mmCIF file of C-alpha atoms in Angstrom:
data_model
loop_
_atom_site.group_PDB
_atom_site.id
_atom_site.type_symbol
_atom_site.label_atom_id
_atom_site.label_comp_id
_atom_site.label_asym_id
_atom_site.label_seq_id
_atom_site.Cartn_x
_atom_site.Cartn_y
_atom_site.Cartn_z
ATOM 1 C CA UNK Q 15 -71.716 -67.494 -84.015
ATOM 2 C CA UNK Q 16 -71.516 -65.586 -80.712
ATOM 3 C CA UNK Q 17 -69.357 -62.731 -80.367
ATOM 4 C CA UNK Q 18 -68.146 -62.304 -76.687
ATOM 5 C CA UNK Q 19 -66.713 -58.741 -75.774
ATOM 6 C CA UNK Q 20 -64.397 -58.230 -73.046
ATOM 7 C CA UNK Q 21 -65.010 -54.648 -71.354
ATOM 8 C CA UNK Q 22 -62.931 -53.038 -69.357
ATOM 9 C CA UNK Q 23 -64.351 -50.041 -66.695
ATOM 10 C CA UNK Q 24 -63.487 -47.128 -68.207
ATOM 11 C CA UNK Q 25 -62.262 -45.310 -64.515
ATOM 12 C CA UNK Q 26 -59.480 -48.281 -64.526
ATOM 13 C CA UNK Q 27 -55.997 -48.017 -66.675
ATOM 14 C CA UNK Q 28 -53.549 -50.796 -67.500
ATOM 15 C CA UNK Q 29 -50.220 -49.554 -66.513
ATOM 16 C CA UNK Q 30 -47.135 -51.079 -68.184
ATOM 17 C CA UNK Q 31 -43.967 -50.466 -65.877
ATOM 18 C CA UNK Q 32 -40.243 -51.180 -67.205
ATOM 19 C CA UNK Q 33 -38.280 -53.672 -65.345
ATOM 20 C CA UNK Q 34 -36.205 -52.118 -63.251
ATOM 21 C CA UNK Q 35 -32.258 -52.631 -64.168
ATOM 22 C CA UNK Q 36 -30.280 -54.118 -61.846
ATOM 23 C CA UNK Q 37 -27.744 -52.039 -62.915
ATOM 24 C CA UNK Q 38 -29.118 -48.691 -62.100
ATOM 25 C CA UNK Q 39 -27.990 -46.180 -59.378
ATOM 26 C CA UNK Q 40 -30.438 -44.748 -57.316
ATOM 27 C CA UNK Q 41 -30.518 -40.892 -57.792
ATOM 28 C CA UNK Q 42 -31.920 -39.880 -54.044
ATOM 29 C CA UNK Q 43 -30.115 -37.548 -51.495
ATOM 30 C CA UNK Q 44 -27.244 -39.424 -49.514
ATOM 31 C CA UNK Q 45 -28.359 -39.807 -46.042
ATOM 32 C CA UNK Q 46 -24.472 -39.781 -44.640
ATOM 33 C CA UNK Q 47 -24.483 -38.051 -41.110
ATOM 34 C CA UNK Q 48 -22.828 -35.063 -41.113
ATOM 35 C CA UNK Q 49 -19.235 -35.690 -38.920
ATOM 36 C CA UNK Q 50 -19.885 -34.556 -35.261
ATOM 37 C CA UNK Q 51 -17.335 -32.118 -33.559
ATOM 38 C CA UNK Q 52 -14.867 -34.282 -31.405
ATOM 39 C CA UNK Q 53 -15.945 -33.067 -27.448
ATOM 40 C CA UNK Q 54 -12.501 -33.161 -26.360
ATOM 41 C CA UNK Q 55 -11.610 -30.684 -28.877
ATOM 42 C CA UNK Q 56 -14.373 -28.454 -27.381
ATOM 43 C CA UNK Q 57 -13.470 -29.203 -23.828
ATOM 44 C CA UNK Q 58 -9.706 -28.163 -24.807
ATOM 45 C CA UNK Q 59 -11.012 -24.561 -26.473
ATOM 46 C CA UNK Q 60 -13.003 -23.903 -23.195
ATOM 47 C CA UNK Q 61 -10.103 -24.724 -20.837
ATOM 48 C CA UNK Q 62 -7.744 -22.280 -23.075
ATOM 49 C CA UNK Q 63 -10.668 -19.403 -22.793
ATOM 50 C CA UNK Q 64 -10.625 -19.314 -19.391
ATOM 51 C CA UNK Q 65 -6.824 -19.516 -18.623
ATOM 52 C CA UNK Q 66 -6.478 -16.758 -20.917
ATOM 53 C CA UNK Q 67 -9.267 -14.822 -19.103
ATOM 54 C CA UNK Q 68 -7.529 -15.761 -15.580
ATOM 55 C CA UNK Q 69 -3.966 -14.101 -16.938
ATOM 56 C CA UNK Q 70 -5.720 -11.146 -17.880
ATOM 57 C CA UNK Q 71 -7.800 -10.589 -14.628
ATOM 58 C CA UNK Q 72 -4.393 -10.773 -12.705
ATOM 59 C CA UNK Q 73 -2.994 -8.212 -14.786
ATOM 60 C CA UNK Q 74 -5.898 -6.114 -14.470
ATOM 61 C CA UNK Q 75 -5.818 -6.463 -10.440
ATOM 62 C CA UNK Q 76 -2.019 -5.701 -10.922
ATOM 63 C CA UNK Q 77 -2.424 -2.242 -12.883
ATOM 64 C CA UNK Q 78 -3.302 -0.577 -9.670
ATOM 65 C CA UNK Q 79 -1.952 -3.001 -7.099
ATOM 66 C CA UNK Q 80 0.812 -2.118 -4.465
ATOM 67 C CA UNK Q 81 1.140 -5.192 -2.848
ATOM 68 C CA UNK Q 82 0.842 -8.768 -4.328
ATOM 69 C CA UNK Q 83 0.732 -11.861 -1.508
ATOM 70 C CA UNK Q 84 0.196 -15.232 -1.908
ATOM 71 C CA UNK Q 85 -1.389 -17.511 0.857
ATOM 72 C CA UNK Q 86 -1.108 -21.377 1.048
ATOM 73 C CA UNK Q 87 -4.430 -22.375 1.155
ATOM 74 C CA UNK Q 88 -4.420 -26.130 0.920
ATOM 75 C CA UNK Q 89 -7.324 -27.569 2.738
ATOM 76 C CA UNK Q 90 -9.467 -24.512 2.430
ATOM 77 C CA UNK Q 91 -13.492 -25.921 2.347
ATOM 78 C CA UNK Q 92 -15.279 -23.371 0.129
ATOM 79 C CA UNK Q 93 -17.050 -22.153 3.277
ATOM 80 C CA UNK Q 94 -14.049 -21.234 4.880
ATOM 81 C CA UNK Q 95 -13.194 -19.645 1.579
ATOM 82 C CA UNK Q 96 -15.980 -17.463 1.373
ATOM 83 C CA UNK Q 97 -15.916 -16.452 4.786
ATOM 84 C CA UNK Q 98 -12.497 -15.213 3.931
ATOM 85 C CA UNK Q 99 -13.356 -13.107 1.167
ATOM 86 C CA UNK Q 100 -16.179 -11.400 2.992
ATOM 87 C CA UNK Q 101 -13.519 -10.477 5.930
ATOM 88 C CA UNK Q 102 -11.205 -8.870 3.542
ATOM 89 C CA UNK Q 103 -11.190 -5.218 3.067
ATOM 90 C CA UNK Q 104 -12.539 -3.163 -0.136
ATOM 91 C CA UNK Q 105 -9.462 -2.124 -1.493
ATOM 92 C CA UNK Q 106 -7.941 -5.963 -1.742
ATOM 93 C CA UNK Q 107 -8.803 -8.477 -4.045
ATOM 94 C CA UNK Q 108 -8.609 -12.360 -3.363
ATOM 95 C CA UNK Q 109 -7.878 -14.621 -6.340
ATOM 96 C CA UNK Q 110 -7.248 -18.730 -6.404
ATOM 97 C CA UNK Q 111 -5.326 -18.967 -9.463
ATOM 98 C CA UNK Q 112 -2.874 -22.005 -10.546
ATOM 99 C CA UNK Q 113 0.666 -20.970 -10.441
ATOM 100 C CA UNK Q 114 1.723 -20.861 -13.764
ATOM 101 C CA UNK Q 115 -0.930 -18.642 -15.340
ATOM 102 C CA UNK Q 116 0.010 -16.149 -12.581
ATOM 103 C CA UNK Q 117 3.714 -16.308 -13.028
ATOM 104 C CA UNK Q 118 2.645 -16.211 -16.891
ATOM 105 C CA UNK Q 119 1.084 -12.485 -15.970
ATOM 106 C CA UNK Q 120 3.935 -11.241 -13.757
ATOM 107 C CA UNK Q 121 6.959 -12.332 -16.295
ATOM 108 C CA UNK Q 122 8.956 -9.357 -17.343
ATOM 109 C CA UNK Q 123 7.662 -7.011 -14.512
ATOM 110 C CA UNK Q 124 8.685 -5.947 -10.541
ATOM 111 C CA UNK Q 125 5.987 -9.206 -10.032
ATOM 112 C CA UNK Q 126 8.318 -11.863 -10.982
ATOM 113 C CA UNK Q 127 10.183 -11.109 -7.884
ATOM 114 C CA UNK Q 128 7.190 -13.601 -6.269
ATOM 115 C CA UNK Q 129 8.223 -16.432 -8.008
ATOM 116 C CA UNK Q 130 9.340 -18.402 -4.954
ATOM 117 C CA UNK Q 131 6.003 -18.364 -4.056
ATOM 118 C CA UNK Q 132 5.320 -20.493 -7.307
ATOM 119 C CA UNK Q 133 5.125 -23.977 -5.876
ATOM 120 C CA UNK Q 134 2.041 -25.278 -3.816
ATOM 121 C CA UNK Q 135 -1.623 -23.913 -3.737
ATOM 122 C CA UNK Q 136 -2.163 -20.406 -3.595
ATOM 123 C CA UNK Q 137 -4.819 -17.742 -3.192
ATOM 124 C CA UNK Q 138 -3.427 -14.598 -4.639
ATOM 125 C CA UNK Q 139 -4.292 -11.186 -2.333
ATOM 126 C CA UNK Q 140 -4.011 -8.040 -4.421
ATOM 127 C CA UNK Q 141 -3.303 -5.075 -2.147
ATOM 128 C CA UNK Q 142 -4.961 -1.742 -4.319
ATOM 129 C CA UNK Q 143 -4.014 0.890 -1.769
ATOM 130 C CA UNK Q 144 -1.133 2.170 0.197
ATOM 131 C CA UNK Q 145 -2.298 0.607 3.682
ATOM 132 C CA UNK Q 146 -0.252 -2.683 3.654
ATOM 133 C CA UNK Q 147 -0.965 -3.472 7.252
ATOM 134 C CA UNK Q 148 -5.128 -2.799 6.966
ATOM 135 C CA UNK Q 149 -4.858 -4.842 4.212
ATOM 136 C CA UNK Q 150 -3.131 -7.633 5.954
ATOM 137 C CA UNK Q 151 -4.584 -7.827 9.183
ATOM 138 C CA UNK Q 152 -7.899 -9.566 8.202
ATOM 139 C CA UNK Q 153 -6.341 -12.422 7.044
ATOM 140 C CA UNK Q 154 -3.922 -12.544 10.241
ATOM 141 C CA UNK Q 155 -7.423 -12.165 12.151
ATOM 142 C CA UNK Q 156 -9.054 -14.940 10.497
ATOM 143 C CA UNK Q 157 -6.103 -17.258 10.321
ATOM 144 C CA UNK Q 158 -5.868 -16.778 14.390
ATOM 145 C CA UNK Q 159 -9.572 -17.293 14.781
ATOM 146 C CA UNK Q 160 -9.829 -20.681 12.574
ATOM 147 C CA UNK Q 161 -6.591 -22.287 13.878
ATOM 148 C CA UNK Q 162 -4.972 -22.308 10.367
ATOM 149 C CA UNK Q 163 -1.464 -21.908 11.924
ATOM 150 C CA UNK Q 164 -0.867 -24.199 8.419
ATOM 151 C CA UNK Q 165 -1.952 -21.761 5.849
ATOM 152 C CA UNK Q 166 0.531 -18.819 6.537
ATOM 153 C CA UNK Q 167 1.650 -16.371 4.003
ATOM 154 C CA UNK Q 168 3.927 -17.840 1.750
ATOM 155 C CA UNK Q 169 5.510 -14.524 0.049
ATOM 156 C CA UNK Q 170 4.878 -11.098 -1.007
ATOM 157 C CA UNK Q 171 6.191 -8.315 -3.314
ATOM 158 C CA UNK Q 172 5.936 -5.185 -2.310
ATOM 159 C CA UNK Q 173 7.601 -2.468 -4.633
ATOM 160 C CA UNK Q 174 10.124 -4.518 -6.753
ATOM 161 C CA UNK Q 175 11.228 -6.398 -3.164
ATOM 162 C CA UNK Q 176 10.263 -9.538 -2.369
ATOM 163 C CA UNK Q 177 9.652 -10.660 1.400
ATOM 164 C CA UNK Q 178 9.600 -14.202 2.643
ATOM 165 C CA UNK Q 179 7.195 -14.782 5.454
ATOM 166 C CA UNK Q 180 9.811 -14.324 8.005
ATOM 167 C CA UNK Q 181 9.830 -10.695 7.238
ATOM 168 C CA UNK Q 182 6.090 -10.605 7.532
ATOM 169 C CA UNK Q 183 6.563 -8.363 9.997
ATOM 170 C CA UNK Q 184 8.217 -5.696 8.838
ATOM 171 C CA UNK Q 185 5.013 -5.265 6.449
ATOM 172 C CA UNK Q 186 3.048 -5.793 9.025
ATOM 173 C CA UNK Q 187 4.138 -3.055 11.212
ATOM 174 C CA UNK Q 188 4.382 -0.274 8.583
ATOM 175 C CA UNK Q 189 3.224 3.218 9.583
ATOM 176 C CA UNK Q 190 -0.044 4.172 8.555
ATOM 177 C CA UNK Q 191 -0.480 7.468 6.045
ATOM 178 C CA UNK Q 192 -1.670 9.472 8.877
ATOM 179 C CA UNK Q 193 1.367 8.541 11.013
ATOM 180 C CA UNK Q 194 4.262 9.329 7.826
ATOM 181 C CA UNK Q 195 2.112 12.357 7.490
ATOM 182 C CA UNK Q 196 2.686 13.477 11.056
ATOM 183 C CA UNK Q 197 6.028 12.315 11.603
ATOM 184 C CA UNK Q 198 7.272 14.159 8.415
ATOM 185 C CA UNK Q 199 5.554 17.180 8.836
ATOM 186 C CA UNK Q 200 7.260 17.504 12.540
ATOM 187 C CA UNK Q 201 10.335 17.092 10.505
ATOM 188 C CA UNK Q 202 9.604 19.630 8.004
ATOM 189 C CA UNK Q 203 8.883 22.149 10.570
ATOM 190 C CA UNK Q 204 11.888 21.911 12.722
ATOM 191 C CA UNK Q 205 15.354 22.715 12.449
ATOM 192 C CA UNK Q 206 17.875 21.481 9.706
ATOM 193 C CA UNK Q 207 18.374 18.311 11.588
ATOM 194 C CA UNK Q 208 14.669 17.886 10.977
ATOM 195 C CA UNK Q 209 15.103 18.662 7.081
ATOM 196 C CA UNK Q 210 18.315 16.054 7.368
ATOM 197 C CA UNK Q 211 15.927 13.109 8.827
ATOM 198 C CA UNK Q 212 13.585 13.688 6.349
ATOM 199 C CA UNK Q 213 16.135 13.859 3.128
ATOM 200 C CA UNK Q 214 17.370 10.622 4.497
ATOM 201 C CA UNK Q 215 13.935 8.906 4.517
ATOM 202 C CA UNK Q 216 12.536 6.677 1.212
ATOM 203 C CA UNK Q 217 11.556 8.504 -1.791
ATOM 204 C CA UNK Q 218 8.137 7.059 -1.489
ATOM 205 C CA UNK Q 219 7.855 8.608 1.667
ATOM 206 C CA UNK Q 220 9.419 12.202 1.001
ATOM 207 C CA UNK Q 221 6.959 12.425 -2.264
ATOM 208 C CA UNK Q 222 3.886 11.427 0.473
ATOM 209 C CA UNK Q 223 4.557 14.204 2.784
ATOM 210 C CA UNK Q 224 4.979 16.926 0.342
ATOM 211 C CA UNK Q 225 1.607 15.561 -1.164
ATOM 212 C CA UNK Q 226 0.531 16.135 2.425
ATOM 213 C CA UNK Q 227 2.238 19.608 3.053
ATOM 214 C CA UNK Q 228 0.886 20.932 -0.543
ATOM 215 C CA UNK Q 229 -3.119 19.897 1.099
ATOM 216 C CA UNK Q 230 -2.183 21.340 4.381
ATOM 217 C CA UNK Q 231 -1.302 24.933 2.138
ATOM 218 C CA UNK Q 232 -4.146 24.614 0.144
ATOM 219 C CA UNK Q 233 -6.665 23.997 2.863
ATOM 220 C CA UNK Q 234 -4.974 27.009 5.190
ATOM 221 C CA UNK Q 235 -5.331 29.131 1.966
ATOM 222 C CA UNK Q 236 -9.278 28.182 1.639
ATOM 223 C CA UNK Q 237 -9.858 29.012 5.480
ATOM 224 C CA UNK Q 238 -8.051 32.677 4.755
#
């Protein structure tokens, strides 16, 4: 009797595997996407940034401002906008700002005498010297030149007071340094109805033209 032998190549292995158990959990890494920030939350935390950055450049402009104006400039195109800006002197600063963060930076100070002014659109001009009408000119200039009879001043404070735009023109017509200089010095140097005139002018005035008189000393003392 025949023996038949079943061979198997040796490079090949049975492999026996285990059923696998319905009942078995799978032991890989969940794949759950991780929960996306909401955009309107980050939309929300950008907006806040920048009206806290707007408060604090108007109280920056403020620290060394004299005069604080604001313009109704409704129907502004950004060209005409820009052309503004370049007209405006060095020592003034021009700011579009919504109302309330402005009001939000004057509360508590001489400023919140402008809150009439806190209804409309405004551009904010920051006057940063003592030459009122210099600084307001330009805008009178340009507003004349592009027939915006429409976007007058609508209010200013200038120390503590405020000034509706029907008394414009009383800040408009201000003496220039150079002219309180003179015209106090005259009065310095003349009789005591001279020294009376000047006693009874504004303290801002009186401490201008001693500043003045104090130069004019030093300066005569330098030529000696």
């Amino acid at each position: 009797m025949e023996t038949t032998m079943f061979s198997f190549p040796h490079h090949q292995a049975l492999t026996l595997s285990k059923p696998k158990s319905p009942f078995l959990i799978s032991s890989s890494p969940s794949t759950t996407p991780k929960p996306r920030r909401n955009p309107n939350f980050i939309r929300a935390a950008i907006s806040r940034t920048k009206k806290e950055e707007t408060v604090e450049t108007v109280k920056t402009h403020l620290e060394n401002c004299h005069l604080l104006a604001a313009i109704s400039y409704t129907g502004f195109t950004v060209k005409q906008f820009q052309d503004l800006r370049r007209s405006l002197p060095e020592n003034t600063k021009l700011l579009v700002a919504k109302n309330t963060l402005v009001y939000k930076a004057i509360e508590g100070t001489k400023w919140e005498a402008l809150k009439p002014c806190m209804t409309g659109m405004n551009a904010w001009l920051f006057v940063l010297n003592e030459e009122i009408p210099a600084a307001l000119k330009p805008y009178r200039d340009f507003q004349k030149e592009r027939k915006l009879d429409g976007n007058d001043f609508t209010g200013a404070v200038f120390e503590g007071k405020f000034y509706a735009p029907s008394e414009f023109k009383s800040l408009e017509s201000m003496p220039t340094r150079e002219e309180i200089y003179a015209k106090m010095l005259g009065a310095l140097q003349s009789p005591a109805m001279g020294l009376v005139t000047t006693l009874q002018a504004p303290a801002r005035d009186i401490i201008m033209v001693l500043k003045a008189y104090v130069q004019k000393l030093e300066e005569e003392e330098g030529q000696q």
